[in-house]
Short mmCIF file of C-alpha atoms in Angstrom, two decimals:
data_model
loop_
_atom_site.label_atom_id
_atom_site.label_comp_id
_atom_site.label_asym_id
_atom_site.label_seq_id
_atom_site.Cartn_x
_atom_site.Cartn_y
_atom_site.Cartn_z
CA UNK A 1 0.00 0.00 0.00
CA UNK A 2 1.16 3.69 -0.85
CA UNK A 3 2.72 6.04 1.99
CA UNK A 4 2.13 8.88 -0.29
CA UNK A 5 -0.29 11.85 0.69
CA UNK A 6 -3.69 11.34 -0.05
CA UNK A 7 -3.67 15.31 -1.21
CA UNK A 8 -1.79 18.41 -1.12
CA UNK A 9 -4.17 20.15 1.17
CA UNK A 10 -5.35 18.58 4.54
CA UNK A 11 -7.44 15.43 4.31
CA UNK A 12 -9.87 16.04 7.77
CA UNK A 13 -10.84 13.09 9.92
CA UNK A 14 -13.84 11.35 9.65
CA UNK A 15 -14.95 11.99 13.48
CA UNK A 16 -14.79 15.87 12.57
CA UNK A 17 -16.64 15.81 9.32
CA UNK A 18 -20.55 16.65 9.08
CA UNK A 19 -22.82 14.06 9.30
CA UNK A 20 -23.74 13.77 6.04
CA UNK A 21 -20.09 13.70 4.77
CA UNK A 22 -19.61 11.36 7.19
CA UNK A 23 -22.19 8.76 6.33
CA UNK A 24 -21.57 9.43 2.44
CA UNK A 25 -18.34 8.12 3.13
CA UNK A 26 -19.07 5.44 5.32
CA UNK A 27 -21.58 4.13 2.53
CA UNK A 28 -19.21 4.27 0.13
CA UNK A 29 -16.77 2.16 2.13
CA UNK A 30 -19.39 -0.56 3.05
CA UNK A 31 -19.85 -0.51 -0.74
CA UNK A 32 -16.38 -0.36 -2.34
CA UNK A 33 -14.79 -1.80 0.74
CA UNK A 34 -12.26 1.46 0.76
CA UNK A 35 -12.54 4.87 0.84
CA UNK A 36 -11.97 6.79 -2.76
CA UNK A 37 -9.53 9.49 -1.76
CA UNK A 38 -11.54 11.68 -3.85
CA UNK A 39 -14.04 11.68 -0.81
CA UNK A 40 -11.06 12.51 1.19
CA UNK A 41 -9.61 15.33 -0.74
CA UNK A 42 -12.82 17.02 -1.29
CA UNK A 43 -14.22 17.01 2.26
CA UNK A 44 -11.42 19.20 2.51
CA UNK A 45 -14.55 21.97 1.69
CA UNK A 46 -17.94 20.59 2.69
CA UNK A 47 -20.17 23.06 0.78
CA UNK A 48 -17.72 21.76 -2.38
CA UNK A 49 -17.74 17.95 -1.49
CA UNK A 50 -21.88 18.15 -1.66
CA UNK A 51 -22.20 20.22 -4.63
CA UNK A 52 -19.23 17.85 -6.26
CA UNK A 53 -21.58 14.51 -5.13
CA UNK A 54 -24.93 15.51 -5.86
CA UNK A 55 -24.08 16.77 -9.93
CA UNK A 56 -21.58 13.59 -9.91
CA UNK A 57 -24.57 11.38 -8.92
CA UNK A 58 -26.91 13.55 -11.55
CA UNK A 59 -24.74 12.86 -14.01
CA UNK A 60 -23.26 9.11 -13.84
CA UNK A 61 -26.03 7.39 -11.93
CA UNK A 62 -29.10 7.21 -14.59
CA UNK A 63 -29.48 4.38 -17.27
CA UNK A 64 -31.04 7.12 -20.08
CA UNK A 65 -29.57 7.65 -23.46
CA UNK A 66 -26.56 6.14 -22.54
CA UNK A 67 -25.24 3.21 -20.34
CA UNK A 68 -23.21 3.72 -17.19
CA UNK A 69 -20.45 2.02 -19.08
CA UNK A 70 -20.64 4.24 -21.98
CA UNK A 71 -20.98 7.64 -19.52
CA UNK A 72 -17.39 5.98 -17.86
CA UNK A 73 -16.06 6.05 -21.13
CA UNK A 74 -16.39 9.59 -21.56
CA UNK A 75 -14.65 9.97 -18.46
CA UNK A 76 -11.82 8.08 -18.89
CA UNK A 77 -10.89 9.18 -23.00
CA UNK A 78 -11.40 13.33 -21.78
CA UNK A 79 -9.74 12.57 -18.59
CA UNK A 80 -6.61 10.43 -20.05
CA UNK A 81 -6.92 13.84 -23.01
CA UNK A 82 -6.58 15.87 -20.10
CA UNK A 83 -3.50 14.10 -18.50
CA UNK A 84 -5.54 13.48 -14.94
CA UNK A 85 -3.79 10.07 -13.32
CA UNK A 86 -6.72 10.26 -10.96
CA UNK A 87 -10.12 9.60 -12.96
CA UNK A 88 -7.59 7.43 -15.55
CA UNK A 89 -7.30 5.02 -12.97
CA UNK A 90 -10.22 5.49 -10.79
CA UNK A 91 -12.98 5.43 -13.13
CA UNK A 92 -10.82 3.20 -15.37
CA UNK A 93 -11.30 0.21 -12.77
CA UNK A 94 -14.83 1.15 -12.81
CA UNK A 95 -15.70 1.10 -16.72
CA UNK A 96 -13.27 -1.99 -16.82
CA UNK A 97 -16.23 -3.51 -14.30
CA UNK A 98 -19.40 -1.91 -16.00
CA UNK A 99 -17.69 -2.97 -19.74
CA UNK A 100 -17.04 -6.60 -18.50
CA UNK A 101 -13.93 -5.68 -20.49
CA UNK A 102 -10.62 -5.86 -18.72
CA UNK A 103 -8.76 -3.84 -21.89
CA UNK A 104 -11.13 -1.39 -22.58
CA UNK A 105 -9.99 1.09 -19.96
CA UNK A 106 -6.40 1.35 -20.91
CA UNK A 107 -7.44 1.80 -24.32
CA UNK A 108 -9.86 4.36 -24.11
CA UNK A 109 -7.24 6.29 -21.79
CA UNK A 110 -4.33 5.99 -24.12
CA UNK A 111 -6.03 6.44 -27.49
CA UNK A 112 -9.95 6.06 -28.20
CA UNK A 113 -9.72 5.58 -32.08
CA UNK A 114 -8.15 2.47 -31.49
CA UNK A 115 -10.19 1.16 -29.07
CA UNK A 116 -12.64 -1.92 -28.77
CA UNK A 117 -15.79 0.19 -29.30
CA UNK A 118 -18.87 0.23 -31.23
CA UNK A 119 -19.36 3.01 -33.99
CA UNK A 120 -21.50 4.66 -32.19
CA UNK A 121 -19.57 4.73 -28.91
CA UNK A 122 -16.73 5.97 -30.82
CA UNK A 123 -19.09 8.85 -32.49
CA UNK A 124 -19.73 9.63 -28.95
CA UNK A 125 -16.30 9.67 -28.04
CA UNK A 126 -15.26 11.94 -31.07
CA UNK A 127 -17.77 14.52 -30.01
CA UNK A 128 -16.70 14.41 -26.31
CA UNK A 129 -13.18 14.70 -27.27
CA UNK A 130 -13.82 17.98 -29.31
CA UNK A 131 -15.81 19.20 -26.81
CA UNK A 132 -12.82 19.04 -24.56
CA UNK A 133 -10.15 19.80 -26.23
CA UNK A 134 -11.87 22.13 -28.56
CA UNK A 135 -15.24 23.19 -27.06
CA UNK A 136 -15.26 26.76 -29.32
CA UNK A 137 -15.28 24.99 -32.23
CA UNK A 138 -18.31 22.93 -31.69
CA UNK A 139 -21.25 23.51 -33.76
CA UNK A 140 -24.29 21.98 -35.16
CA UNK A 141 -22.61 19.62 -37.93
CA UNK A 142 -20.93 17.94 -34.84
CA UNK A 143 -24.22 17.41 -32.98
CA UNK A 144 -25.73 16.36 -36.26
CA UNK A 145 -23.28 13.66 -36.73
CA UNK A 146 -23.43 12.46 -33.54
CA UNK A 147 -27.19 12.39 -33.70
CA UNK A 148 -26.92 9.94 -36.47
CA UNK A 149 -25.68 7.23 -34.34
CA UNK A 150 -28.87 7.38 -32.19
CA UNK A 151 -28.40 9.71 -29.54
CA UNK A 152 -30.94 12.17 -28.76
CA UNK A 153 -31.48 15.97 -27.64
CA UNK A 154 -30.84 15.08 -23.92
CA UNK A 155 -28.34 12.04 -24.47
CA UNK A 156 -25.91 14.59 -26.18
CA UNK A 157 -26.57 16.79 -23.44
CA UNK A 158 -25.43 14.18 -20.86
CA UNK A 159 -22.42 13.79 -23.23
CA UNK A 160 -21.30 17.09 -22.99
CA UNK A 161 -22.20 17.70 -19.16
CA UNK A 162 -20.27 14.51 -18.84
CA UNK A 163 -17.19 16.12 -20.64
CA UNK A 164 -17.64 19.37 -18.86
CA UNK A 165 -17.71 17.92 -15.45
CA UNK A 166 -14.87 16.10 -15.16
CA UNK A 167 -12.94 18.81 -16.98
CA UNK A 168 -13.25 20.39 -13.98
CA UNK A 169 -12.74 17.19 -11.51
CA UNK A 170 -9.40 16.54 -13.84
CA UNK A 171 -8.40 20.64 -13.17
CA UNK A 172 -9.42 19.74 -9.01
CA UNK A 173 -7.80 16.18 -8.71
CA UNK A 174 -4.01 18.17 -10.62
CA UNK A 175 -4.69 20.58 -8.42
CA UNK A 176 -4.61 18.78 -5.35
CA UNK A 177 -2.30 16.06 -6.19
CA UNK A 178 -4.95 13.49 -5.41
CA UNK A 179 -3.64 10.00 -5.38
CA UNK A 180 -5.34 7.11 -6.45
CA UNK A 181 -6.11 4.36 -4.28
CA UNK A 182 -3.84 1.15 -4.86
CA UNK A 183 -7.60 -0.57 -4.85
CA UNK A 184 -8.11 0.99 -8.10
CA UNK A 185 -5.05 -0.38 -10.14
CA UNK A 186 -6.27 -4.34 -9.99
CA UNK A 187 -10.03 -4.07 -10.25
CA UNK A 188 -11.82 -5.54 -13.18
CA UNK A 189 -8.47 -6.89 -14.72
CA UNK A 190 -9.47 -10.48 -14.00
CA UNK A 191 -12.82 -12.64 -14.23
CA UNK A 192 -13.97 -12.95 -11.01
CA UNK A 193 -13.61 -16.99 -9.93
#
């Protein structure tokens, strides 16, 4: 296990966190059997962590338009674009579970065009992509042409959200330094047995 900092800035204890912090966390532990250190970091600033949490949850949670596997995907291409070690690995071990696809992940993070996708996850990922790298440059031929692989009005809105969001969650987790959990780096990589 790591002996490096969880974060640059102070990571408060548990006991002195609000309540709901405090049981967010705790669920998440029963569930994941660890704690994300992005819980850590970002109960640095309570107001933050529950703003942070309850768009997260808007976002990545629902089964509409797109699948939770395909809404990781986003993540993980914009976030490996974006150079953030942090939601590479952490919502890497994730898509690797909701993908039932132990090479996916590393794929998506190193370079999407090559990746073991369907067209139409990969006309999702080319619009996400732009959006992040090149979000002034977006116009209506690129929501067109991602339209035409299925996805409607409020799926391409959860597509760019999606990108949006975790541009700012890559900027936070740089920021702070935030390490991933050593939990993350082996999850999904082998059938379960």
């Amino acid at each position: 296990m790591s002996t490096l900092p969880v974060s640059r800035y102070p990571v408060p204890e548990l006991a002195n966190l609000p309540a709901d912090i405090r049981d967010k966390i705790l669920a998440v532990q029963e569930k994941a059997g660890f704690v994300p250190n992005v819980f850590l970091t970002l109960a640095h600033r309570p107001a933050e962590f529950r703003a942070f949490f309850a768009y997260h949850d808007a976002l990545m949670e629902k089964d509409e338009g797109l699948t939770k596997a395909e809404r990781e995907m986003i993540v993980v291409a914009t976030s490996g674009a974006n150079n953030c070690l942090y939601c590479v690995v952490a919502h890497g071990a994730i898509l690797r579970i909701r993908a039932k696809n132990p090479r996916v992940a590393d794929q998506l993070a190193t370079n999407y065009l090559k990746a073991e996708i369907t067209p139409r996850q990969r006309a999702m990922l080319d619009f996400a992509m732009k959006l992040a790298l090149d979000s002034g440059a977006v116009g209506d031929e690129d929501i067109a042409a991602v339209k035409a692989h299925g996805f409607d009005d409020e799926a391409v809105w959860d597509i760019g959200a999606i990108t949006a969001f975790f541009a700012m969650s890559n900027r936070l987790a740089n920021l702070t330094g935030m390490r991933p959990n050593d939990e993350f780096f082996l999850m999904g990589r082998l059938p379960k047995g």
